[in-house]
PDB file of C-alpha atoms in Angstrom:
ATOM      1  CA  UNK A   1       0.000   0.000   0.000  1.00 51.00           C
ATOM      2  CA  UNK A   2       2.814   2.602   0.872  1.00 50.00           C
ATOM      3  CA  UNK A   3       4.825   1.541  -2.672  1.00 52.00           C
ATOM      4  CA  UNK A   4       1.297   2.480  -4.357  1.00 45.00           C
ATOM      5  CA  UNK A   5       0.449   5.951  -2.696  1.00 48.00           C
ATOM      6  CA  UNK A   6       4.413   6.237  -3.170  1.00 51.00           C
ATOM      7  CA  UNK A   7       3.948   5.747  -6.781  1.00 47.00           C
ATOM      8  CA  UNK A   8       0.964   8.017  -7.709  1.00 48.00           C
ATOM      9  CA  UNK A   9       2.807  10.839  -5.151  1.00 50.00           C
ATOM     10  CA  UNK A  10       5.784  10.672  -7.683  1.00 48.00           C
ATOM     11  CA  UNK A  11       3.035  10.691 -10.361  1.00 47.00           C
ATOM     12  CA  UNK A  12       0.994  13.746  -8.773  1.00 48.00           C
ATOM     13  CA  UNK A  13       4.652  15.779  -9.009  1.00 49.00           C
ATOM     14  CA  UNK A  14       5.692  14.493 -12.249  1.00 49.00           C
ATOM     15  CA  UNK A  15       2.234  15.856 -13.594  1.00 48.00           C
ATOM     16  CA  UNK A  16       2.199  18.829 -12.080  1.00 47.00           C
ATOM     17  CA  UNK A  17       5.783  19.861 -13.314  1.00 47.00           C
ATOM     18  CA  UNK A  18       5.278  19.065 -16.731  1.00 46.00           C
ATOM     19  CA  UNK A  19       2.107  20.704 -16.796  1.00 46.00           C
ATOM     20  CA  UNK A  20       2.482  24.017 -18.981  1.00 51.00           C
ATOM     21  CA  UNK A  21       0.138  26.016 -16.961  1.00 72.00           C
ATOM     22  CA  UNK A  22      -0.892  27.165 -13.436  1.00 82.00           C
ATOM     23  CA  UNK A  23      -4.878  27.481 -14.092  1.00 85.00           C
ATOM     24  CA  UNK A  24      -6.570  27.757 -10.331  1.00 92.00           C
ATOM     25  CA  UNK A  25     -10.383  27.166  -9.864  1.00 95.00           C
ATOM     26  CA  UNK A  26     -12.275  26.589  -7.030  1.00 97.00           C
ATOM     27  CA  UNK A  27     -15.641  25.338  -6.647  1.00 97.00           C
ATOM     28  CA  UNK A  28     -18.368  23.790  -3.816  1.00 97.00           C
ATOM     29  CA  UNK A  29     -19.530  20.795  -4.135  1.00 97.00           C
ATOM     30  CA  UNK A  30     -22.519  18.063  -2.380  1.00 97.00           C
ATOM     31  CA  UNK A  31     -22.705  14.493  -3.205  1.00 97.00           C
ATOM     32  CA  UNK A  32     -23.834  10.978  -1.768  1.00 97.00           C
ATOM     33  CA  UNK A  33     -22.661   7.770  -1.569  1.00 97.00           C
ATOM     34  CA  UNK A  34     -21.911   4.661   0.847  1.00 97.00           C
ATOM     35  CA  UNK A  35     -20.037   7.446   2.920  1.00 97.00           C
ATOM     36  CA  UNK A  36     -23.056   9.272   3.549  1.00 97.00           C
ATOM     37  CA  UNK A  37     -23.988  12.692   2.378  1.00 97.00           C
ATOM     38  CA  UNK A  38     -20.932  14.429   1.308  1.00 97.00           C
ATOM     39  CA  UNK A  39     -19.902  18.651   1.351  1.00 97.00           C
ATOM     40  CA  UNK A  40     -16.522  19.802   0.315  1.00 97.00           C
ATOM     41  CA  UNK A  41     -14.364  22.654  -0.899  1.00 97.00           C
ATOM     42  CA  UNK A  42     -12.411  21.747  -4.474  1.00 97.00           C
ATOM     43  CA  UNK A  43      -9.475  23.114  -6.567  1.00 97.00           C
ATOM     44  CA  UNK A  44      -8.048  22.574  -9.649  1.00 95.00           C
ATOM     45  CA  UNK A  45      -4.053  23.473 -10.163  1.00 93.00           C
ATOM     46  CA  UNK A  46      -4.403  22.699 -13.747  1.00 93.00           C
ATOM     47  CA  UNK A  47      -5.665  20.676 -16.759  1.00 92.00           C
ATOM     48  CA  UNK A  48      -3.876  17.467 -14.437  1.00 94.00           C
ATOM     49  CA  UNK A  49      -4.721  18.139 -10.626  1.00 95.00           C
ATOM     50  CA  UNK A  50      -7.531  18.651  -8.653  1.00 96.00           C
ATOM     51  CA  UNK A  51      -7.994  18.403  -4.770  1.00 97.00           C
ATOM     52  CA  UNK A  52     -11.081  18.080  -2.739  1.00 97.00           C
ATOM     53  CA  UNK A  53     -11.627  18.475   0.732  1.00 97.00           C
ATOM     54  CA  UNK A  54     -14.452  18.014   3.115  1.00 98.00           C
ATOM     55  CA  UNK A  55     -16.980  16.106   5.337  1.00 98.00           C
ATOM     56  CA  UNK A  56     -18.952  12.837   5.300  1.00 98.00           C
ATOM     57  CA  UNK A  57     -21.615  12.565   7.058  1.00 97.00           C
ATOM     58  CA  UNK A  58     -23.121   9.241   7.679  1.00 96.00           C
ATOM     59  CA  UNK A  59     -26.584   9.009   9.311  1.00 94.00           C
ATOM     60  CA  UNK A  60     -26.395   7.174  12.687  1.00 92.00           C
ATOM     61  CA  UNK A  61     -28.375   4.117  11.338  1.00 91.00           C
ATOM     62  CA  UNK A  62     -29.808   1.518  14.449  1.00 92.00           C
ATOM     63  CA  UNK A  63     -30.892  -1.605  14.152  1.00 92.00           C
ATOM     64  CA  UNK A  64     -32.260  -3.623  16.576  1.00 92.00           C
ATOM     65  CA  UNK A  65     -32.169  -7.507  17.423  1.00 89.00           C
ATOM     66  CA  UNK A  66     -33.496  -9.889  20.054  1.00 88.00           C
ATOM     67  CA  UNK A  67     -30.964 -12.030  21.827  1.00 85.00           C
ATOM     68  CA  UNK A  68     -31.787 -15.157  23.595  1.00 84.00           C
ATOM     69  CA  UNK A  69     -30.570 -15.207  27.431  1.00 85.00           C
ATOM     70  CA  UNK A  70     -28.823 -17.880  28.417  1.00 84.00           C
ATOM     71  CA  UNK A  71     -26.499 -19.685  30.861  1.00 85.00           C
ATOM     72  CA  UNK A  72     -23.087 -20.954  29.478  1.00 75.00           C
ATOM     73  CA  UNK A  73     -22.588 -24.408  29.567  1.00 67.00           C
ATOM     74  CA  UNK A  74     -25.909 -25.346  30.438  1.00 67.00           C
ATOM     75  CA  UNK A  75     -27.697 -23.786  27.807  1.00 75.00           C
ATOM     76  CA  UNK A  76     -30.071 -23.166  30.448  1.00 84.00           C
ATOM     77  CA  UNK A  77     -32.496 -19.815  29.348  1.00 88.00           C
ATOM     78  CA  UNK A  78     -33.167 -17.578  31.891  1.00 89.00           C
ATOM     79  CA  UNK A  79     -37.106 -18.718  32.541  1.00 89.00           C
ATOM     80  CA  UNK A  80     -35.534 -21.988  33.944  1.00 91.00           C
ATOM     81  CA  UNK A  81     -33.393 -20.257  36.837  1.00 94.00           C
ATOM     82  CA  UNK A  82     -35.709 -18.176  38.013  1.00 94.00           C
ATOM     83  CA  UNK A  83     -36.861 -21.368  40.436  1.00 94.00           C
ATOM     84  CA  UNK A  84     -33.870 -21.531  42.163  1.00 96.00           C
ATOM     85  CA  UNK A  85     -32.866 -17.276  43.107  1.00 96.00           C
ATOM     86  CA  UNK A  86     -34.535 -18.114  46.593  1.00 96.00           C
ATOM     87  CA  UNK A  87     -32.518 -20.988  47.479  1.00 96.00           C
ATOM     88  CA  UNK A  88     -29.136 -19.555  46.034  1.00 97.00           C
ATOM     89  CA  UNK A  89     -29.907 -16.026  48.497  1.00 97.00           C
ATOM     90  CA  UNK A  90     -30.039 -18.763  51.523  1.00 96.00           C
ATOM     91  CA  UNK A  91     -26.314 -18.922  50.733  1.00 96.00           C
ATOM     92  CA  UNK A  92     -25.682 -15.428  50.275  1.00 96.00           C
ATOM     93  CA  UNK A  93     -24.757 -12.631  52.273  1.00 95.00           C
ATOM     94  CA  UNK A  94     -27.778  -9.794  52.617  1.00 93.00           C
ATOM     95  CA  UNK A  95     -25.532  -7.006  50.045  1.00 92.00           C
ATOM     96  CA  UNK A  96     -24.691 -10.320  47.368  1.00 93.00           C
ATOM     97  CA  UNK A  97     -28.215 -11.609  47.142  1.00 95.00           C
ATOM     98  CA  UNK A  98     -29.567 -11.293  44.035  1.00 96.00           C
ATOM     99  CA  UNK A  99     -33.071  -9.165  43.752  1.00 94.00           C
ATOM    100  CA  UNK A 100     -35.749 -11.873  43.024  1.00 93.00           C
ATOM    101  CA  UNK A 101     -38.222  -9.742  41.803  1.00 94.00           C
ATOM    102  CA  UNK A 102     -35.778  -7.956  39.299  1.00 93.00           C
ATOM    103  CA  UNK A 103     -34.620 -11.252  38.394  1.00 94.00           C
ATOM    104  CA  UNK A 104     -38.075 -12.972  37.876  1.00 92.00           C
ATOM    105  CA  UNK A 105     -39.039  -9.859  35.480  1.00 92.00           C
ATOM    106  CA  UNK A 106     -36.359 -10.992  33.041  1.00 92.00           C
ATOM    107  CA  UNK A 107     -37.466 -11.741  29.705  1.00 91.00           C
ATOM    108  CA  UNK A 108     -36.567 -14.438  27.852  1.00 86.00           C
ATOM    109  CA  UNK A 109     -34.728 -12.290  25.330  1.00 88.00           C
ATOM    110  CA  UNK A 110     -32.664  -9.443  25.837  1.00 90.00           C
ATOM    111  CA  UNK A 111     -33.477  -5.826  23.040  1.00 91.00           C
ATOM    112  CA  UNK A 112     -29.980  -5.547  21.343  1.00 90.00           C
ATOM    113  CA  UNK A 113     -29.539  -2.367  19.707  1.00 94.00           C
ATOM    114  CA  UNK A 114     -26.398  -1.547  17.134  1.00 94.00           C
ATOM    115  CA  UNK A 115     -25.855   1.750  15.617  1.00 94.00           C
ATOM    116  CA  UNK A 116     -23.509   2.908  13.164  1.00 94.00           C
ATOM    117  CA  UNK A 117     -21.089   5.646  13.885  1.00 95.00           C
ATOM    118  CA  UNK A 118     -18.745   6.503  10.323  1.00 96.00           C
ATOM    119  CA  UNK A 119     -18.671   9.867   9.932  1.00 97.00           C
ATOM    120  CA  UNK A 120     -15.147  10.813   8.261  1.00 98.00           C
ATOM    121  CA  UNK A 121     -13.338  13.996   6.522  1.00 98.00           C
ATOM    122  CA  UNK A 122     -11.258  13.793   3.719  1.00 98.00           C
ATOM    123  CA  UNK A 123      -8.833  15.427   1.723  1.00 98.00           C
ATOM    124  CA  UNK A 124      -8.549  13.622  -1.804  1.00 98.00           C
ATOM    125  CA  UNK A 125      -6.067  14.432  -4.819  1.00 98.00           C
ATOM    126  CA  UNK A 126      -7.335  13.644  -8.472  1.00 97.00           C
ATOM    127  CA  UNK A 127      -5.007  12.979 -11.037  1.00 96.00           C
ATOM    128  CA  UNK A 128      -5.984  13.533 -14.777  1.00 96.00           C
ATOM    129  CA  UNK A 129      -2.664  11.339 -16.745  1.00 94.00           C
ATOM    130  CA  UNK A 130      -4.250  12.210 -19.572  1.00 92.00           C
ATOM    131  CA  UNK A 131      -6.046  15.420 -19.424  1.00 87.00           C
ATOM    132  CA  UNK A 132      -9.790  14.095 -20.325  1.00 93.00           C
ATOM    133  CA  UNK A 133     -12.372  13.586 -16.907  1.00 94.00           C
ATOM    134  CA  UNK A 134     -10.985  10.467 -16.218  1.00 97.00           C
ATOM    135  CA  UNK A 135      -8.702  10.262 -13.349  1.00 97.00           C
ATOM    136  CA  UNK A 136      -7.191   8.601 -10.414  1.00 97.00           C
ATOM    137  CA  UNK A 137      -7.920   9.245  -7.277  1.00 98.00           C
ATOM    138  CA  UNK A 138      -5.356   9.101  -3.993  1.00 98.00           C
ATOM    139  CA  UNK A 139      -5.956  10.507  -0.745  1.00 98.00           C
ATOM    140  CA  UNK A 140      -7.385   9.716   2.739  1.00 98.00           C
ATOM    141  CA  UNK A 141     -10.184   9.212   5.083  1.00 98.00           C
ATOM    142  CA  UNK A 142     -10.389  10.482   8.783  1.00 97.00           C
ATOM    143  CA  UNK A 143     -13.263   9.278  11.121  1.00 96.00           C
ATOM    144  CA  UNK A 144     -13.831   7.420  14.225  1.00 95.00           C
ATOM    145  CA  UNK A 145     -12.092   4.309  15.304  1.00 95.00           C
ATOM    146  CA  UNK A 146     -15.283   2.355  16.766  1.00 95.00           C
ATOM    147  CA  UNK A 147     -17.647   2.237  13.857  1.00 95.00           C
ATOM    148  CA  UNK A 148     -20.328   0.318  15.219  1.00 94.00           C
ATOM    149  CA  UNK A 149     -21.309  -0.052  18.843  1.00 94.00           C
ATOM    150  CA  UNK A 150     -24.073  -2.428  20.022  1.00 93.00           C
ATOM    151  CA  UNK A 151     -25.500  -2.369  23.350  1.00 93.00           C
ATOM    152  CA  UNK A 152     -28.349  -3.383  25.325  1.00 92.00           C
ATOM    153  CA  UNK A 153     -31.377  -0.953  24.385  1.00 91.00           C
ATOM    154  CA  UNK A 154     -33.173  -0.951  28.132  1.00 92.00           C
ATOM    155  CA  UNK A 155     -30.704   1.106  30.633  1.00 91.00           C
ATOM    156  CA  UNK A 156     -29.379  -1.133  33.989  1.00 92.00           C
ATOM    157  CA  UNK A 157     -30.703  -4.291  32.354  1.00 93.00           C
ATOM    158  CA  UNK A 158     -27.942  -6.774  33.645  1.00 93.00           C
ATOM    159  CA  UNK A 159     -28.028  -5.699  37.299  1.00 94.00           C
ATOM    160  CA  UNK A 160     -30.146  -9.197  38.334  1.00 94.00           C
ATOM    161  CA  UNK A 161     -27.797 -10.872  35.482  1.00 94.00           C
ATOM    162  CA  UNK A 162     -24.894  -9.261  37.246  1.00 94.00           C
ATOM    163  CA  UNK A 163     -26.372 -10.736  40.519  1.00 95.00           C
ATOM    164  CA  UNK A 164     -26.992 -13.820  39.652  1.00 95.00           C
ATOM    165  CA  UNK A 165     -23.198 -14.011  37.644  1.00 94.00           C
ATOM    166  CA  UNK A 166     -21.758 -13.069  40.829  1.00 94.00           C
ATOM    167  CA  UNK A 167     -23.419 -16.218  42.849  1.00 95.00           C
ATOM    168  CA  UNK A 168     -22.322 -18.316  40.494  1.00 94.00           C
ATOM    169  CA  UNK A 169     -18.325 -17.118  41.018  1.00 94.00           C
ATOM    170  CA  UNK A 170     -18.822 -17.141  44.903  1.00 95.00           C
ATOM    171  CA  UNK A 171     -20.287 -21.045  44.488  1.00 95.00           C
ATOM    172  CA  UNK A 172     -16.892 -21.835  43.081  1.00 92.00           C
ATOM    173  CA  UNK A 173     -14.716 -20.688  45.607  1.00 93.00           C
ATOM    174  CA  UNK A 174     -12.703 -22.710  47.959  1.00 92.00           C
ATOM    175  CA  UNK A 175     -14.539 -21.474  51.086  1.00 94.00           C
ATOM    176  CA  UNK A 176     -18.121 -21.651  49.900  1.00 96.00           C
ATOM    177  CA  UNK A 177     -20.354 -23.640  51.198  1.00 96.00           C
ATOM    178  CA  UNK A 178     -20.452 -27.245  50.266  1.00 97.00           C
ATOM    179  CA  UNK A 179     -24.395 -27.250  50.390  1.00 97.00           C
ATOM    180  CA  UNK A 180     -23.987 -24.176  48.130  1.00 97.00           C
ATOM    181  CA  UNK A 181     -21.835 -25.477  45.988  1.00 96.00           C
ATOM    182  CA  UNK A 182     -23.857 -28.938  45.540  1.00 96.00           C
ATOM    183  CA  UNK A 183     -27.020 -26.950  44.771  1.00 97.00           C
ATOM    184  CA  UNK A 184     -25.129 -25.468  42.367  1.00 95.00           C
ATOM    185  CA  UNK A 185     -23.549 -28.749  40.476  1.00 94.00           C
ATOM    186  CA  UNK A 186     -26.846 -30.951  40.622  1.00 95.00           C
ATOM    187  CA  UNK A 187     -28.670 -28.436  38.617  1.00 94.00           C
ATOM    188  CA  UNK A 188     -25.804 -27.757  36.534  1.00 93.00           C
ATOM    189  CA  UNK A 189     -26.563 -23.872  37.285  1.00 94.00           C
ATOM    190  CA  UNK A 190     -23.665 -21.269  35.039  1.00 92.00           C
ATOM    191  CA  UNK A 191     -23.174 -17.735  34.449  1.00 93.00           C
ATOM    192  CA  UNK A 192     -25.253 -16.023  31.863  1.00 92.00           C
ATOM    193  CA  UNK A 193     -23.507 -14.566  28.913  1.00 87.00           C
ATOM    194  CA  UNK A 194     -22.936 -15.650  25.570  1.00 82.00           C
ATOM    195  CA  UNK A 195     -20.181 -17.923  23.882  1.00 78.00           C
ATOM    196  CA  UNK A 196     -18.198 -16.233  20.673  1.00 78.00           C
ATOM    197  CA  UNK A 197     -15.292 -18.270  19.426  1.00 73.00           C
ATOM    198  CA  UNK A 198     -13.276 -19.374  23.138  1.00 79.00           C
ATOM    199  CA  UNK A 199     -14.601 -16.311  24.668  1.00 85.00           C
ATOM    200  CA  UNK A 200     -17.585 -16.101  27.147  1.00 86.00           C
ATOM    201  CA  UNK A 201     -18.958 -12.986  26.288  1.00 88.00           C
ATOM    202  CA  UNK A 202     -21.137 -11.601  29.681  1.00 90.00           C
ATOM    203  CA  UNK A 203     -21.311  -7.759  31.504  1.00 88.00           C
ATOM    204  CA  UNK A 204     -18.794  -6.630  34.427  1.00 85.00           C
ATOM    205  CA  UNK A 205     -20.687  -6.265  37.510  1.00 81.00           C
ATOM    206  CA  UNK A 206     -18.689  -3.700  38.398  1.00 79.00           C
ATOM    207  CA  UNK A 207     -20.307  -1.512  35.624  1.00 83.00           C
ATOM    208  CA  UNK A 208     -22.240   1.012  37.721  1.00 85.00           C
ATOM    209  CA  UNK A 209     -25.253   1.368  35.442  1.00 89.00           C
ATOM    210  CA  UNK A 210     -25.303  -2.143  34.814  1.00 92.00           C
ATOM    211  CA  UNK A 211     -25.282  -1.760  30.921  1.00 92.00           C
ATOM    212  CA  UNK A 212     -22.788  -3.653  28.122  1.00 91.00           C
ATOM    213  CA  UNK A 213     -21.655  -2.161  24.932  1.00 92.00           C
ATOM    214  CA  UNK A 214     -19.202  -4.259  22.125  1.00 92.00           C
ATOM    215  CA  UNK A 215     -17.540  -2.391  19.365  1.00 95.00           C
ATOM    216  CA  UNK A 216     -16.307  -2.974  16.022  1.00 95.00           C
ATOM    217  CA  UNK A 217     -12.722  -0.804  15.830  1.00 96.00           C
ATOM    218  CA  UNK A 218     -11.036  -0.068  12.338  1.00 97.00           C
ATOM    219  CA  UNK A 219      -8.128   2.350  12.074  1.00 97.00           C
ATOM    220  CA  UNK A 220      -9.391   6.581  12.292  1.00 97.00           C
ATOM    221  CA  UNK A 221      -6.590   7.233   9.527  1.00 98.00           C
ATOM    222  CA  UNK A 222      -7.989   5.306   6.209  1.00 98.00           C
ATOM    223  CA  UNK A 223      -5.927   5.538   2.491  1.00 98.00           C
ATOM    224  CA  UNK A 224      -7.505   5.914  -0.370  1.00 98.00           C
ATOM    225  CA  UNK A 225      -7.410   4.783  -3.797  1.00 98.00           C
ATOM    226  CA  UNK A 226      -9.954   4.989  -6.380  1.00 98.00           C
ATOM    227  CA  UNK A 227     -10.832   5.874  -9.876  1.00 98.00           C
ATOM    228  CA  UNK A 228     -13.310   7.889 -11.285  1.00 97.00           C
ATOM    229  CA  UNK A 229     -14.988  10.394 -13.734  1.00 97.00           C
ATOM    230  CA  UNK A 230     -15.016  14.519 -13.948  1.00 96.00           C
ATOM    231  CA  UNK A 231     -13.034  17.010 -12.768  1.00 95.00           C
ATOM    232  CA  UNK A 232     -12.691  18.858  -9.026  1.00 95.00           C
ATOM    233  CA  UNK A 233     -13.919  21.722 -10.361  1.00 96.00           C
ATOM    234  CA  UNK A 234     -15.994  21.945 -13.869  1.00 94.00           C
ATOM    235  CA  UNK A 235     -15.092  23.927 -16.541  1.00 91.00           C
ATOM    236  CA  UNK A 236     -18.304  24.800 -16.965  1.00 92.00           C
ATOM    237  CA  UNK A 237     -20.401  26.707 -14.558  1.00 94.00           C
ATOM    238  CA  UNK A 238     -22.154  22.950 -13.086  1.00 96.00           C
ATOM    239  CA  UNK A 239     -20.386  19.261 -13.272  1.00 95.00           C
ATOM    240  CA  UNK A 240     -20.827  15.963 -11.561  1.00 95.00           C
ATOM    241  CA  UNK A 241     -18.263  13.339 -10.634  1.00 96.00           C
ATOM    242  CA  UNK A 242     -18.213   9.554  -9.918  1.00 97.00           C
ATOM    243  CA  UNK A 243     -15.805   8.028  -7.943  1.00 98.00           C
ATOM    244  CA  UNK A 244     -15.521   4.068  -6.475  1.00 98.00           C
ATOM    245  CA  UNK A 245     -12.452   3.062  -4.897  1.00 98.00           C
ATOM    246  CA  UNK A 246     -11.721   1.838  -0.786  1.00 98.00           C
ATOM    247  CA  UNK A 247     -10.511   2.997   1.902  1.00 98.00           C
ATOM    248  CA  UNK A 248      -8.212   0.831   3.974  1.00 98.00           C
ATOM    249  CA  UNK A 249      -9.387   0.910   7.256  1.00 97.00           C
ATOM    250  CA  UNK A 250      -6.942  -1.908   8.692  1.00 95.00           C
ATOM    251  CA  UNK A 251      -8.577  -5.274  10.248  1.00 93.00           C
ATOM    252  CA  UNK A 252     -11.074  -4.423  11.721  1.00 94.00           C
ATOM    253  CA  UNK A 253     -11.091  -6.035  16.072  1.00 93.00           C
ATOM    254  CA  UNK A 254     -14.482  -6.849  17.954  1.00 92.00           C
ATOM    255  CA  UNK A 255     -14.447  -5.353  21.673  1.00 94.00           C
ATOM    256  CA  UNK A 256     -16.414  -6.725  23.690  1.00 92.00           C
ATOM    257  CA  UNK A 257     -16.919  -7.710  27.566  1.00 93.00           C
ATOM    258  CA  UNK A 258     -15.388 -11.065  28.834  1.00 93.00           C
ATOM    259  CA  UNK A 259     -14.965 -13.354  31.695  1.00 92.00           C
ATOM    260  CA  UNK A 260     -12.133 -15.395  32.078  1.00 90.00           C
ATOM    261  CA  UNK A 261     -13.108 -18.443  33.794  1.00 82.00           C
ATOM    262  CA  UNK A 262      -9.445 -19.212  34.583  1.00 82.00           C
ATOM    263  CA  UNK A 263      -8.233 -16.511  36.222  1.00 85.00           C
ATOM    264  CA  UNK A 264     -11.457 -15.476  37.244  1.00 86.00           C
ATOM    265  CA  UNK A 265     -10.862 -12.014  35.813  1.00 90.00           C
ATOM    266  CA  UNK A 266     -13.654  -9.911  33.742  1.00 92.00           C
ATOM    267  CA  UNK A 267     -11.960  -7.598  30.947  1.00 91.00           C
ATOM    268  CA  UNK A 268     -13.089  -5.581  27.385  1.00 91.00           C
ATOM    269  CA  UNK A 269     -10.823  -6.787  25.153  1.00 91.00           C
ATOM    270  CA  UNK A 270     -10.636  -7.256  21.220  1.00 92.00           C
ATOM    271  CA  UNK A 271     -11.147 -10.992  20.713  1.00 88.00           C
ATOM    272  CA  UNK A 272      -9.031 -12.813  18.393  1.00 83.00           C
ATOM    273  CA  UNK A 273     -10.246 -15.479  15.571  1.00 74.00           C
ATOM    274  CA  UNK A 274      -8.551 -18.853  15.254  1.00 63.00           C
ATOM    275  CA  UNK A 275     -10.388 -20.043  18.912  1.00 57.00           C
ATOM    276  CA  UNK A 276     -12.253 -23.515  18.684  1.00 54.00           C
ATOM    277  CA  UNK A 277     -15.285 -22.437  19.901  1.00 54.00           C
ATOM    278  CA  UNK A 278     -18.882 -21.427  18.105  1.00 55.00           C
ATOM    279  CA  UNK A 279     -18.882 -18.351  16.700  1.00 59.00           C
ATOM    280  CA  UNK A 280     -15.509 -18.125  15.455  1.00 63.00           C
ATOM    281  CA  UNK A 281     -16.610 -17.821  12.140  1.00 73.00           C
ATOM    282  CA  UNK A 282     -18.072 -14.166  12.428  1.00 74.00           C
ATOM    283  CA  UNK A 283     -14.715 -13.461  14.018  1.00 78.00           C
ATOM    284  CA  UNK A 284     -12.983 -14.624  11.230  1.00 80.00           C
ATOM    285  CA  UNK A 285     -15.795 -13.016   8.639  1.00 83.00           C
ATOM    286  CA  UNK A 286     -15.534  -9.689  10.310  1.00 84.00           C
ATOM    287  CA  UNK A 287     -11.300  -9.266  10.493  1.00 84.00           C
ATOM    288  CA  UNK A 288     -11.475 -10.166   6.585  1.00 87.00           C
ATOM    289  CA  UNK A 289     -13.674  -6.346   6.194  1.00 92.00           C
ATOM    290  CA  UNK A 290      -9.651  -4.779   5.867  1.00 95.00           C
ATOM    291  CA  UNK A 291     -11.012  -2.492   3.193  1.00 96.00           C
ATOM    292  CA  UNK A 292     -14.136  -0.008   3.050  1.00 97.00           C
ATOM    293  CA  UNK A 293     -15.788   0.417  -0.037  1.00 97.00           C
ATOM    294  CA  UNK A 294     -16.692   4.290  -1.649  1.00 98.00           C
ATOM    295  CA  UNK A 295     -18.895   4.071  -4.521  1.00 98.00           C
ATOM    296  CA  UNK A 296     -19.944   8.595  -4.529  1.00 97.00           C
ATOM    297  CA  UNK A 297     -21.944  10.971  -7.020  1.00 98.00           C
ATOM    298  CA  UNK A 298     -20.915  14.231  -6.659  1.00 97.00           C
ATOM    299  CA  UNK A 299     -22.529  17.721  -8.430  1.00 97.00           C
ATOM    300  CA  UNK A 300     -20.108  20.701  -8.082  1.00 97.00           C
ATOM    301  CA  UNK A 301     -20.091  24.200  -8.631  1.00 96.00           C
ATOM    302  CA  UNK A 302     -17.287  26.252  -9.835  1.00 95.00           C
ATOM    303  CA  UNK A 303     -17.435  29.621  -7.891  1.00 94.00           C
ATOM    304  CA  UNK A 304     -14.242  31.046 -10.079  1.00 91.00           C
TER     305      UNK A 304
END
């Protein structure tokens, strides 16, 4: 990727000194495209070089998903536990128990909500090689790192998931109680969460508002390289352009909340394909996305 925007660079300067004439123009321009709506500033050195810069903006799209609850191993859903909260708080101190009545009140399936965040500037460079509306097109995106963030829709959702997560750890401890701990094991009772490759996807307790949000994260610096048709500027009064090329956003990491069963520790980290478990194949679908793809209409005005 750096030989190629090293390449057209050395192309952008070889055009520009050759060309015979310094003919500025400058123009406004609005377009839309799979980077949302689009306003930028252009200029034209010459008959060989334009550049463009400006905003994307990207409407903050949701969409929403129901996701069953359920226990880990188990495979338990959360309609089935809900018989044994009373005899698990027997075993619990008063501040650990877990709230019966905010556990009982769990639905079945948990209102996931995702929403895209991708708004970006740019600055672009078009090169004309040979002097007609065609051109190639080198540059760069700048936008957010975390593109898309889904979370649970209702606010303080996991706090009797939380609870009852927490009961589960103290049951496994070397001190608990071995009545506990049997109650436990003969109704093969686990955590609630979700399982994604070798990760056990669940909320940390310690979360004060008792919410859980994962991320998608792509680089906030993105090349660009694309082709296209019509000039930064028009030489007549109105013109429209075309571009589709990519922006290389890097590959792309899912954040999300964990529990390490192990060491017992609860972390947001970017989880890595290549695990054994389920799931590992949207892991591995989702670090392929290394490249973002622009297809843009553009109509521009020249001011001068």
């Amino acid at each position: 990727m750096k030989k190629l925007l090293i390449a057209c660079g050395a192309m952008l300067l070889s055009l520009g000194a050759s060309a015979q004439a310094f003919d500025p123009h400058f123009g406004i321009g609005a377009g839309i495209g799979t980077t949302g709506i689009a306003i930028d500033a252009s200029a034209t050195i010459n008959d060989y070089i334009g550049i463009r810069g400006g905003i994307d903006i990207m409407p903050k799209f949701k969409i929403g998903a129901d996701v069953d609850l359920k226990t880990d191993a188990a495979n338990k859903k959360v309609g089935e536990l809900k018989q044994y909260v009373n005899q698990i708080n027997t075993y619990l101190p008063a501040n650990q128990q877990i709230s019966a009545n905010d556990f009982n009140q769990l639905p079945e399936k948990m209102k996931l909500e995702g929403k895209l965040n991708n708004t970006t500037g740019h600055i672009l460079v078009d090169i004309h090689p040979f002097k007609t509306s065609f051109r190639v097109t080198v540059g760069a995106y700048f936008g957010p790192d975390q593109v898309v963030a889904a979370y649970n829709k209702e606010d303080g959702f996991f706090k009797p998931i939380n609870q009852w997560n927490n009961a589960i750890i103290a049951s496994r401890q070397p001190d608990a109680n071995p009545a506990f701990q049997k109650l436990i094991a003969d109704n093969n009772l686990d955590m609630v969460g979700a399982k994604l490759g070798d990760y056990f996807i669940t909320p940390n307790p310690n979360d004060p508002n008792n919410n859980a949000e994962a991320n998608i994260k792509v680089n906030g610096f993105r090349p660009y390289l694309g082709l296209g048709f019509g000039r930064a500027v028009p030489k007549g009064r109105i013109g429209c352009q075309f571009d589709l090329g990519v922006q290389f956003w890097g590959k792309p990491e899912v954040i999300a909340p964990t529990y390490d069963k192990t060491s017992g520790q609860f972390k947001v980290e970017p989880l890595k394909e290549g695990s054994s478990g389920d799931g590992d194949d949207a892991l591995k679908t989702i670090s392929k996305i290394a490249v973002y793809p622009v297809l843009n209409f553009r109509l521009v005005g020249r001011i001068f």
